[in-house]
Amino acid sequence: LETIMLHRQLPTAIHLAMVSKLVNVFIRHVIDEKPEVLVGFGGTKTKEEVIEAKEEIIQFAFKAGLCHDMGKINSTDIINLQSRKITDEEFRVIKIHPIAGKDMAQAIVAFRPYADIIAAHHLFADCTGGYPMQVKITNMADKVLVDMITICDSIDAATDILGRNYTKGKDFSRILTELKEQSGSRYSGALVEIISNSEALKREMSSLTGEKRAAVYHDLYLRRVKPLALDKKYVERHFEECDENDKEDVLAFVNQYADKDKQLYESLYENCEERYLVRNVEKEIIGVFLGKEELLDGKKTAFMEGFLVKE
């Protein structure tokens, strides 16, 4: 699903990654500090059973966060790719995604356990508003996770300064004030109170939606985009200094690609103190740069005396 979203809805792929991480932080805190809130979820009957099932509950919540917006696969790309306010028609399209996502989830065995959560994540906690109003949660034990994802969904959407062009990100303290203002109606009063009363949880959520937000983008890139680049042998260049361990590889590169001046490059390698390599993602050398250190306007500079680059 992540890979499909990267191709179909890049901002949504990033949003799903953020929400799943926020839910992970939130539910871990609840299990450790207020396990009674989750009694009933996952078939648990006591807070001791909640603690015992901690890892299973965390994994379920994390995956629910990753798929809660899967219905946006059907939304038009332009909604996420401009800086103006979205139109009424575009908002009408967006409002279809919970039911579209539920229909997809029910058709795929692996996603079926998350169908209710996907359908209800835009409903108010007290069911007086939100969309779509016709949704009924068939498994009320899931209600606490629905309410948790609703909160995390709003936190990420409101604080996003990198991924959503049509919004202007707020800081975490501002969105927390808004959560409190709508506590007991749009948002679960019990869950908002848990966030408000925990300095550690507020700090962690603030950090994740602030200075650590870019790390979530990078994590998604490393897990999903870079492996695709490796599979397709795209060239991602790494420019680095040579050391003696590279000598054999450099000379093999010279021997393969220097049609005429092999001896010149070998001589430059021995006599130049500035040696650099360019490698692709598979660590294959695709370029060698050899030069000498000079001072230019009092600054250390490397003048290249010879270079060889693979076509």
Coordinates of C-alpha atoms in Angstrom, one line a residue:
L1 CA 0.0 0.0 0.0
E2 CA 2.9 2.4 0.8
T3 CA 4.5 1.8 -2.6
I4 CA 1.2 2.3 -4.4
M5 CA 0.6 5.5 -2.5
L6 CA 4.1 6.7 -3.4
H7 CA 3.2 6.4 -7.1
R8 CA -0.4 7.6 -6.8
Q9 CA -0.6 10.0 -3.9
L10 CA 2.8 11.0 -2.6
P11 CA 1.6 13.5 0.1
T12 CA -0.8 10.9 1.3
A13 CA 2.0 8.3 1.6
I14 CA 3.9 10.7 3.8
H15 CA 0.8 11.5 5.8
L16 CA 0.1 7.8 6.4
A17 CA 3.7 7.4 7.7
M18 CA 3.3 10.4 10.0
V19 CA 0.0 9.3 11.4
S20 CA 1.2 5.7 12.0
K21 CA 4.2 7.1 14.0
L22 CA 2.0 9.4 16.0
V23 CA -0.5 6.6 16.8
N24 CA 2.5 4.4 17.8
V25 CA 3.7 7.1 20.3
F26 CA 0.2 7.7 21.6
I27 CA -0.9 4.1 22.1
R28 CA 2.4 3.1 23.8
H29 CA 1.9 5.9 26.3
V30 CA -1.7 4.9 26.9
I31 CA -0.7 1.2 27.5
D32 CA 2.0 2.3 29.9
E33 CA 0.1 5.0 31.8
K34 CA -3.6 4.4 31.3
P35 CA -4.2 0.8 30.1
E36 CA -7.8 0.8 31.4
V37 CA -8.7 3.1 28.5
L38 CA -8.1 0.2 26.1
V39 CA -9.9 -2.5 28.0
G40 CA -12.2 -4.3 25.5
F41 CA -9.9 -3.6 22.5
G42 CA -8.5 -6.7 20.9
G43 CA -10.7 -8.9 23.1
T44 CA -9.1 -7.7 26.4
K45 CA -11.2 -7.8 29.5
T46 CA -8.8 -6.2 32.1
K47 CA -6.0 -3.7 32.1
E48 CA -3.6 -6.5 32.9
E49 CA -4.6 -8.2 29.7
V50 CA -4.1 -4.9 27.8
I51 CA -0.5 -4.8 29.2
E52 CA 0.0 -8.4 28.3
A53 CA -1.1 -7.9 24.7
K54 CA 0.9 -4.7 24.4
E55 CA 3.0 -5.6 21.3
E56 CA 0.0 -7.0 19.4
I57 CA -2.1 -3.9 20.2
I58 CA 0.8 -1.6 19.1
Q59 CA 1.2 -3.4 15.8
F60 CA -2.5 -3.3 15.1
A61 CA -2.7 0.4 15.8
F62 CA 0.4 1.1 13.7
K63 CA -1.0 -0.7 10.7
A64 CA -4.4 1.0 11.2
G65 CA -2.6 4.3 11.0
L66 CA -0.8 3.2 7.8
C67 CA -4.0 2.3 6.0
H68 CA -6.6 4.7 7.4
D69 CA -6.6 6.9 4.2
M70 CA -6.3 4.1 1.6
G71 CA -9.5 5.4 0.0
K72 CA -7.6 8.4 -1.2
I73 CA -6.1 6.2 -4.0
N74 CA -9.4 7.2 -5.8
S75 CA -8.9 11.0 -5.2
T76 CA -7.7 13.3 -7.9
D77 CA -4.0 14.1 -7.6
I78 CA -4.5 17.9 -8.0
I79 CA -6.0 18.1 -4.5
N80 CA -2.6 17.6 -3.0
L81 CA -0.5 19.4 -5.6
Q82 CA -1.5 23.1 -5.4
S83 CA -1.2 26.0 -3.0
R84 CA -4.7 27.4 -3.2
K85 CA -7.7 26.6 -1.0
I86 CA -9.4 23.5 -2.3
T87 CA -12.8 23.9 -4.1
D88 CA -16.1 22.6 -2.8
E89 CA -16.1 20.0 -5.6
E90 CA -12.6 18.8 -4.5
F91 CA -13.8 18.6 -0.9
R92 CA -16.8 16.5 -2.0
V93 CA -14.3 14.1 -3.7
I94 CA -12.2 14.0 -0.5
K95 CA -15.2 13.2 1.6
I96 CA -15.7 10.0 -0.4
H97 CA -12.4 8.4 0.8
P98 CA -13.5 6.8 4.1
I99 CA -16.2 4.7 2.4
A100 CA -14.0 4.0 -0.7
G101 CA -11.3 2.8 1.7
K102 CA -13.7 0.6 3.7
D103 CA -14.9 -1.0 0.4
M104 CA -11.3 -1.7 -0.6
A105 CA -10.4 -3.1 2.9
Q106 CA -13.4 -5.4 2.9
A107 CA -12.3 -6.8 -0.5
I108 CA -8.8 -7.6 0.7
V109 CA -8.3 -10.1 3.5
A110 CA -5.2 -8.5 5.0
F111 CA -7.1 -5.1 5.4
R112 CA -10.5 -6.4 6.5
P113 CA -9.8 -6.0 10.3
Y114 CA -9.3 -2.2 9.7
A115 CA -12.4 -1.6 7.6
D116 CA -14.5 0.1 10.4
I117 CA -11.5 2.2 11.4
I118 CA -10.9 3.4 7.8
A119 CA -14.6 4.2 7.4
A120 CA -15.0 6.1 10.7
H121 CA -11.8 8.1 11.2
H122 CA -13.5 11.4 10.1
L123 CA -16.5 11.0 12.4
F124 CA -16.7 13.1 15.6
A125 CA -16.0 11.2 18.8
D126 CA -19.6 11.9 19.9
C127 CA -20.9 11.0 16.4
T128 CA -22.7 14.5 16.0
G129 CA -20.6 15.5 13.1
G130 CA -17.8 14.7 10.6
Y131 CA -18.3 12.4 7.6
P132 CA -19.7 10.2 6.4
M133 CA -22.6 10.4 8.9
Q134 CA -24.1 7.1 7.8
V135 CA -21.1 5.1 9.1
K136 CA -21.9 2.7 11.9
I137 CA -19.0 1.1 13.8
T138 CA -19.9 -2.6 14.0
N139 CA -17.1 -3.4 16.5
M140 CA -17.4 -0.8 19.3
A141 CA -14.1 -2.1 20.8
D142 CA -12.4 -0.4 17.9
K143 CA -13.9 3.0 18.9
V144 CA -11.0 4.0 21.1
L145 CA -8.5 3.4 18.2
V146 CA -10.8 5.3 15.8
D147 CA -10.8 8.3 18.2
M148 CA -7.0 8.0 18.5
I149 CA -6.5 8.0 14.8
T150 CA -8.9 10.9 14.4
I151 CA -6.7 13.0 16.8
C152 CA -3.4 11.9 15.2
D153 CA -4.8 12.6 11.7
S154 CA -5.8 16.1 12.7
I155 CA -2.4 16.7 14.5
D156 CA -0.4 15.8 11.4
A157 CA -2.7 17.6 8.9
A158 CA -2.6 20.8 11.0
T159 CA 1.2 20.8 11.7
D160 CA 2.4 19.7 8.2
I161 CA 4.7 22.3 6.8
L162 CA 6.4 20.0 4.2
G163 CA 3.9 17.8 2.5
R164 CA 0.6 19.6 2.0
N165 CA 0.7 22.6 -0.2
Y166 CA -2.9 23.7 0.5
T167 CA -2.4 24.2 4.2
K168 CA -0.1 26.3 6.4
G169 CA 1.3 24.3 9.3
K170 CA 0.6 25.3 12.9
D171 CA 2.8 24.5 15.8
F172 CA 1.9 21.7 18.2
S173 CA 0.8 24.0 21.0
R174 CA -1.7 25.7 18.8
I175 CA -3.2 22.4 17.6
L176 CA -3.4 21.2 21.2
T177 CA -5.4 24.2 22.1
E178 CA -7.8 23.4 19.3
L179 CA -8.1 19.8 20.4
K180 CA -9.0 21.0 23.9
E181 CA -11.6 23.4 22.5
Q182 CA -13.3 20.5 20.7
S183 CA -12.7 17.9 23.4
G184 CA -15.8 15.8 24.1
S185 CA -17.4 16.6 20.7
R186 CA -15.1 16.2 17.7
Y187 CA -12.3 14.6 19.8
S188 CA -12.5 12.1 22.6
G189 CA -12.3 14.0 25.9
A190 CA -10.5 11.1 27.6
L191 CA -7.8 11.0 24.9
V192 CA -7.3 14.7 24.7
E193 CA -6.9 14.8 28.5
I194 CA -4.2 12.1 28.3
I195 CA -2.2 14.3 25.9
S196 CA -2.8 17.5 27.9
N197 CA -1.7 15.9 31.2
S198 CA 1.5 14.3 30.0
E199 CA 4.5 16.6 29.4
A200 CA 6.5 13.6 28.0
L201 CA 3.8 12.8 25.4
K202 CA 3.4 16.4 24.4
R203 CA 7.1 16.7 24.0
E204 CA 7.3 13.6 21.9
M205 CA 4.4 14.6 19.6
S206 CA 5.7 18.1 19.3
S207 CA 9.1 16.9 18.3
L208 CA 7.7 14.3 15.8
T209 CA 5.6 16.9 14.0
G210 CA 8.3 19.6 14.2
E211 CA 12.0 19.0 13.9
K212 CA 11.8 15.3 13.4
R213 CA 9.2 15.5 10.6
A214 CA 11.9 15.5 7.9
A215 CA 13.3 12.3 9.3
V216 CA 10.0 10.6 8.6
Y217 CA 10.3 11.6 4.9
H218 CA 13.8 10.3 4.9
D219 CA 12.8 7.0 6.5
L220 CA 10.1 6.5 3.8
Y221 CA 12.7 7.2 1.1
L222 CA 15.1 4.7 2.5
R223 CA 12.5 2.0 2.9
R224 CA 10.5 2.4 -0.3
V225 CA 12.1 4.7 -2.8
K226 CA 15.8 3.8 -2.6
P227 CA 15.2 0.0 -3.0
L228 CA 13.2 0.8 -6.2
A229 CA 16.1 2.8 -7.4
L230 CA 18.4 -0.1 -6.7
D231 CA 16.1 -2.5 -8.6
K232 CA 16.0 -0.3 -11.6
K233 CA 19.7 0.6 -11.4
Y234 CA 19.1 4.3 -11.3
V235 CA 22.2 6.3 -10.7
E236 CA 22.4 8.0 -7.3
R237 CA 25.8 9.5 -7.1
H238 CA 28.0 9.6 -3.9
F239 CA 31.1 11.8 -4.2
E240 CA 33.8 10.7 -1.7
E241 CA 37.5 10.9 -1.0
C242 CA 39.7 8.0 -2.1
D243 CA 41.7 6.1 0.4
E244 CA 44.3 3.3 -0.1
N245 CA 41.6 0.6 0.1
D246 CA 40.2 2.0 -3.1
K247 CA 43.4 1.8 -5.1
E248 CA 42.8 -1.6 -6.6
D249 CA 39.2 -0.6 -7.7
V250 CA 40.4 2.7 -9.1
L251 CA 43.2 1.1 -11.2
A252 CA 40.7 -1.5 -12.5
F253 CA 38.3 1.3 -13.5
V254 CA 41.2 3.1 -15.3
N255 CA 42.2 -0.1 -17.0
Q256 CA 38.6 -0.7 -18.2
Y257 CA 37.7 2.8 -19.4
A258 CA 40.9 4.7 -20.2
D259 CA 41.3 3.8 -23.9
K260 CA 44.7 5.5 -24.4
D261 CA 46.2 7.1 -21.3
K262 CA 46.2 4.2 -18.8
Q263 CA 49.7 5.0 -17.7
L264 CA 48.9 8.8 -17.3
Y265 CA 46.0 8.0 -14.9
E266 CA 48.1 5.5 -13.0
S267 CA 50.9 8.1 -12.6
L268 CA 48.4 10.8 -11.5
Y269 CA 47.0 8.4 -9.0
E270 CA 50.5 7.9 -7.4
N271 CA 51.4 11.6 -7.6
C272 CA 48.2 13.4 -6.7
E273 CA 47.2 13.9 -3.0
E274 CA 43.7 14.9 -3.9
R275 CA 41.7 11.8 -5.1
Y276 CA 38.0 11.5 -5.3
L277 CA 35.5 8.9 -6.5
V278 CA 31.9 9.0 -7.6
R279 CA 29.9 5.8 -6.9
N280 CA 26.4 4.8 -7.8
V281 CA 23.9 3.1 -5.4
E282 CA 25.5 -0.3 -6.1
K283 CA 28.9 1.1 -4.9
E284 CA 30.2 0.8 -8.5
I285 CA 32.8 3.4 -9.4
I286 CA 31.5 5.7 -12.2
G287 CA 34.1 8.4 -12.0
V288 CA 37.6 9.2 -10.8
F289 CA 39.0 12.7 -10.1
L290 CA 42.7 13.3 -9.4
G291 CA 44.4 16.5 -8.5
K292 CA 46.6 18.6 -6.3
E293 CA 46.0 20.8 -3.3
E294 CA 46.6 24.5 -4.0
L295 CA 45.8 27.8 -2.2
L296 CA 43.4 30.1 -4.0
D297 CA 42.8 33.5 -2.3
G298 CA 44.1 31.9 0.9
K299 CA 41.7 29.0 0.8
K300 CA 42.5 25.3 0.4
T301 CA 41.5 24.2 -3.1
A302 CA 41.8 21.0 -5.2
F303 CA 42.8 21.5 -8.8
M304 CA 41.9 18.5 -10.9
E305 CA 44.7 17.4 -13.2
G306 CA 42.8 14.5 -14.7
F307 CA 39.5 12.8 -14.5
L308 CA 37.8 9.8 -16.0
V309 CA 34.0 9.3 -16.0
K310 CA 32.1 6.3 -17.3
E311 CA 29.7 7.3 -20.2

